[in-house]
Every structure is written in C-alpha cells, then in structure tokens.
mmCIF file of C-alpha atoms in Angstrom:
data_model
loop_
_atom_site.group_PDB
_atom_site.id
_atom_site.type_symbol
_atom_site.label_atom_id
_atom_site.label_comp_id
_atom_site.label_asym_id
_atom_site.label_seq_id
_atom_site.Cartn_x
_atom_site.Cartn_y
_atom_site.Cartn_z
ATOM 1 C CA UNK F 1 114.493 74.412 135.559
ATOM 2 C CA UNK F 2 114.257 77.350 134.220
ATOM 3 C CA UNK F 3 116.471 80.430 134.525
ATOM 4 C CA UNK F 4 115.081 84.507 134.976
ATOM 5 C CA UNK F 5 116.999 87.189 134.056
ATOM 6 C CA UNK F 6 115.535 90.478 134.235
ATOM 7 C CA UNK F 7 115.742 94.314 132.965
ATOM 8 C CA UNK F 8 114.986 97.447 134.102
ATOM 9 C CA UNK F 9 115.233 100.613 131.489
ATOM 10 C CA UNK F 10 114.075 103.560 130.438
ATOM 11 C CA UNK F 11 114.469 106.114 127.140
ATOM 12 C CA UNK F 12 113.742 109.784 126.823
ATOM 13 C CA UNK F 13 114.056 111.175 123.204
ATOM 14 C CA UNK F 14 114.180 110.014 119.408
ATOM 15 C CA UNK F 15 117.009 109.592 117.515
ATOM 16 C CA UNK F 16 119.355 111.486 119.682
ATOM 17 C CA UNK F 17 118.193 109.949 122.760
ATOM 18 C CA UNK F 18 119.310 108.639 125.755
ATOM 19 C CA UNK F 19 118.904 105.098 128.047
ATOM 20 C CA UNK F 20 119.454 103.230 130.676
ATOM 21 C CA UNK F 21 119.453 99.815 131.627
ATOM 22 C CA UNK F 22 119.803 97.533 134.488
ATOM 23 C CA UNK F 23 120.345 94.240 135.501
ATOM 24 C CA UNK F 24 121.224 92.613 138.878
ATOM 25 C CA UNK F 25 124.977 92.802 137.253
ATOM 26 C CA UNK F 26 125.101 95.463 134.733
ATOM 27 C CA UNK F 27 123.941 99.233 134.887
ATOM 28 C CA UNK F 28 124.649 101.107 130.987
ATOM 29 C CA UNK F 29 124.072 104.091 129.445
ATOM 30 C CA UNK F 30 122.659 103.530 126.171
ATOM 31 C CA UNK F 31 121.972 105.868 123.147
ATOM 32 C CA UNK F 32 122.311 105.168 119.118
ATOM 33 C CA UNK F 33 126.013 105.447 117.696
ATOM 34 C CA UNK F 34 126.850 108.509 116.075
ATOM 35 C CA UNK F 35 127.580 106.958 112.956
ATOM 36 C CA UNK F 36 123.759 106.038 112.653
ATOM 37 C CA UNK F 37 122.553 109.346 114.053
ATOM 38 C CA UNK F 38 122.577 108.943 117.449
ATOM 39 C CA UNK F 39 124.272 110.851 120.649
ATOM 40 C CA UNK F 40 126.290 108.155 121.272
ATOM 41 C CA UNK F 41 126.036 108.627 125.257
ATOM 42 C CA UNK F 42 126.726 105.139 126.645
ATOM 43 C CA UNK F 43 126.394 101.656 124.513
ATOM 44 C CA UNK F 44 124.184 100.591 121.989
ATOM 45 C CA UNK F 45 122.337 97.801 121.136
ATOM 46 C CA UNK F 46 125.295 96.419 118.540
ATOM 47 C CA UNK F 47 127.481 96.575 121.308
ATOM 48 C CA UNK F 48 125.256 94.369 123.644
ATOM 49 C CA UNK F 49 125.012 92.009 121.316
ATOM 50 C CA UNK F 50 128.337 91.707 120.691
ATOM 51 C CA UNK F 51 129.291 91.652 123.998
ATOM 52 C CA UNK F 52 126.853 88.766 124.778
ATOM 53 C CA UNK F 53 127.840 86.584 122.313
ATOM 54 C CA UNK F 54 131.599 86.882 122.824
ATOM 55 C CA UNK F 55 131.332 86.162 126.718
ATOM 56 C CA UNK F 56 128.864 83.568 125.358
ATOM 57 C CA UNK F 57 131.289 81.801 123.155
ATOM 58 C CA UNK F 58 134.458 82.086 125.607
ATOM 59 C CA UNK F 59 132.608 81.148 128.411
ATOM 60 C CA UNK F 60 131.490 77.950 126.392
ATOM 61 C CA UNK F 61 134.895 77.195 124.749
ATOM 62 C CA UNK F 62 136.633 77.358 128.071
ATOM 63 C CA UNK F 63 133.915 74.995 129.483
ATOM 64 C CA UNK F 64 134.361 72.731 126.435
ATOM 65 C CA UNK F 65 138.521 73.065 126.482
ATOM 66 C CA UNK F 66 138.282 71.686 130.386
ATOM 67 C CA UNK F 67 135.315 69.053 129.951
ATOM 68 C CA UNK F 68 137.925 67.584 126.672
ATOM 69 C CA UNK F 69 140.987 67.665 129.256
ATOM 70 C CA UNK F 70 142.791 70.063 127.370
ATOM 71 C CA UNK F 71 145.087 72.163 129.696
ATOM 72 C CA UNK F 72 145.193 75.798 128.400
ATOM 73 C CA UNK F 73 146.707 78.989 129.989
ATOM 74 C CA UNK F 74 143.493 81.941 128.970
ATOM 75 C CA UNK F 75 141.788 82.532 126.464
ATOM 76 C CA UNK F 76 141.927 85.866 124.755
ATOM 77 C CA UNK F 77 139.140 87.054 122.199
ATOM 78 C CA UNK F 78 138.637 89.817 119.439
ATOM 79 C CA UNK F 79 135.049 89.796 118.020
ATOM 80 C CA UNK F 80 133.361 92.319 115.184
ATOM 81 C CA UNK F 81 130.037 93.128 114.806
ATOM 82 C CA UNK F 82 128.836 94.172 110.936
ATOM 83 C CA UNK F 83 125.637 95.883 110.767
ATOM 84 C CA UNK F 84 124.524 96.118 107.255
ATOM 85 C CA UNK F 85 121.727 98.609 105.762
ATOM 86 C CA UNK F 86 120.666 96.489 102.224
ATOM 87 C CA UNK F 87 116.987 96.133 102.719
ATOM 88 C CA UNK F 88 116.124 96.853 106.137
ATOM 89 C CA UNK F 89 118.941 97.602 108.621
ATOM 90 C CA UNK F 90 120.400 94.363 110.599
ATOM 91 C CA UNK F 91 122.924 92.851 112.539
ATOM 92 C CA UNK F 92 124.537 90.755 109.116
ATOM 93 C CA UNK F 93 127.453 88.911 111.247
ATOM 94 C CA UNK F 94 129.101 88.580 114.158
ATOM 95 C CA UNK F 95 133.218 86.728 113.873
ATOM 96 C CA UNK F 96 134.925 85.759 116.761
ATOM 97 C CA UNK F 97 138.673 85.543 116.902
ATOM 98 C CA UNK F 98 139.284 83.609 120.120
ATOM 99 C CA UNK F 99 143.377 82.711 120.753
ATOM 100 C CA UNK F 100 143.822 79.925 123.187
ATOM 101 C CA UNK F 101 146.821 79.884 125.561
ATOM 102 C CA UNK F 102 148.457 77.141 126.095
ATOM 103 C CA UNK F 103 151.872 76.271 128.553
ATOM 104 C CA UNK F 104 153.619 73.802 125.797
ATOM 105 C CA UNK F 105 153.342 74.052 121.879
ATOM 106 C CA UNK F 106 151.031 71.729 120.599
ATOM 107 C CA UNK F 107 151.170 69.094 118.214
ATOM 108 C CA UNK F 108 149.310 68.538 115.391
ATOM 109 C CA UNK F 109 146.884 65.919 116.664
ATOM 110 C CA UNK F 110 145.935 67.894 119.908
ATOM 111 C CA UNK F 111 145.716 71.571 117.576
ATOM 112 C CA UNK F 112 143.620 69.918 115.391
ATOM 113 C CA UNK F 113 141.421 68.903 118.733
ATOM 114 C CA UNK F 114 141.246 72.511 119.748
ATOM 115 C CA UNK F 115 139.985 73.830 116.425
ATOM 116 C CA UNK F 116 137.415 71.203 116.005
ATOM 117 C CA UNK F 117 136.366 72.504 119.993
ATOM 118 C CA UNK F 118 136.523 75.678 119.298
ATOM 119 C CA UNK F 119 133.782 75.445 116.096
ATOM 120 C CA UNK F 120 131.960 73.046 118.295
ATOM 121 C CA UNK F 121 131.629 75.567 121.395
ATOM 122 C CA UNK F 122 130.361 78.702 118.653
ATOM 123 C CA UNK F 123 127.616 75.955 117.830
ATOM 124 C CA UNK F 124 127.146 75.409 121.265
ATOM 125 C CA UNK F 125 126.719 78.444 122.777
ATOM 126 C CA UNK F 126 123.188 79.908 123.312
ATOM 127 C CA UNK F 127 123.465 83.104 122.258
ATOM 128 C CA UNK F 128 124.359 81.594 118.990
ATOM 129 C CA UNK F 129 121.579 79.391 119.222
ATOM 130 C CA UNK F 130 119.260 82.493 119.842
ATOM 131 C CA UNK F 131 120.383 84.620 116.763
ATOM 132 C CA UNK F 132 121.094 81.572 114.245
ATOM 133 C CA UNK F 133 119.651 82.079 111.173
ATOM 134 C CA UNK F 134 119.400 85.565 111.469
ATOM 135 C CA UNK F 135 123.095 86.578 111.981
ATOM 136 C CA UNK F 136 126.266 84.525 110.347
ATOM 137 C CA UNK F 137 128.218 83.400 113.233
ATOM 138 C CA UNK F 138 131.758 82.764 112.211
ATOM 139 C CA UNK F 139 134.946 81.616 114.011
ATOM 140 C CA UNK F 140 138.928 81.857 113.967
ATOM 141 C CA UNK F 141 140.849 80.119 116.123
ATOM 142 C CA UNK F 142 144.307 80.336 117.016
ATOM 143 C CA UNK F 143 146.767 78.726 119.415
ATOM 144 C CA UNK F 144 149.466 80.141 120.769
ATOM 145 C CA UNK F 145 152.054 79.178 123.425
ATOM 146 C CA UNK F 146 152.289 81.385 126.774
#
C-alpha cells in the first residue's frame, strides 16, 4: 500500500522572495536565508530538510529502542545541516546527535546495544534512504541517565 502525502504552495518574487506551503499538518512561511541572499521571512528549504530527517531518525530509533526491549525515558536530539558552495551549491551533510534517556545507568553490554541501534535506525530511516548518496548522514549517540 502505498502512502500520499501532499503540498500546496505558492512563491511571489526572486531572490528576496516569499512562500508558502501547506500540508494537512504543517502551514510555513518560506523565503531564502539571509545569509544566501534571501528575506529570510519564514523557513527554508535547509531547514525542511533538516527537520525531516531528524523527526525521521528519532521517530525510527524510538521505534527500534522499543521493538529491541530496551526501556528508555525520551529521547532528545541536536542535528546540523552543512550546506556547502564547492561546485554547485548542496546540502553536503546532515549529523544527528540523538541522547537517549534512560531510568538506570547502563552497562556496558546493553550501551553497546543502544549504539549499534542507534546507527542501525539512521540506516533505517527513509529520509535517509531518500537523500543517501547525495548527503553524508552521520550519527552520535549518547546515553545518559534521567
């Protein structure tokens, strides 16, 4: 089965511009930073991305953490975006720096579990799937006791 998402927007200008878009779930502004040019009214595409991919990856590690039996607290994430401008301009990488909760310090055997999970969710999460090859996808777990 197959699943739809759809989008609605709309642009009026050039560099300096300004968007919109719209999904069943999400309504942005969106414009092109100010440190390329841009207005910076709203979010751009960098942002987007970066936003999917990091609710990507801790949606999938949390799904991965509970399907493993490993009892965790949250997960908390920091994630960077690097756009680089040698030859044509591009999204160059995207790190993830997800810290996983947990009630009780763990031992050696079960953090060396949650690592492994946590590189095995980044591979198995479909935004990353979408944009590999393209964009260096790396990850940096850490655990860390409630």
């Amino acid at each position: 089965m197959d699943h739809v998402f759809e989008l609605q927007g709309s642009w009026k200008g050039g560099l300096s511009g300004e968007g919109i878009v719209k999904t069943e779930n999400l309504t942005t502004d969106v414009s092109i930073p100010s440190s390329m040019g841009g207005s910076e009214k709203g979010t751009n595409p960098d942002e987007l991305l970066l936003s999917s991919s990091a609710a990507c990856y801790f949606m999938t590690i949390g799904l991965y953490l509970e399907r493993n039996e490993i009892p965790f607290e949250d997960i908390k994430i920091s994630s960077k975006l690097t756009v680089s401008d040698k030859g044509r301009l591009h999204v160059a990488s995207i790190h993830h720096y997800p810290v996983i909760y947990l009630s009780n310090d763990p031992n050696e055997a079960m953090t060396s579990r949650i690592h492994d999970i946590a590189h095995r969710a980044e591979e198995g999460c479909m935004i990353t799937r979408a944009i590999k090859g393209n964009v260096d996808v790396v990850v940096k777990p850490s655990i860390k006791k409630v």
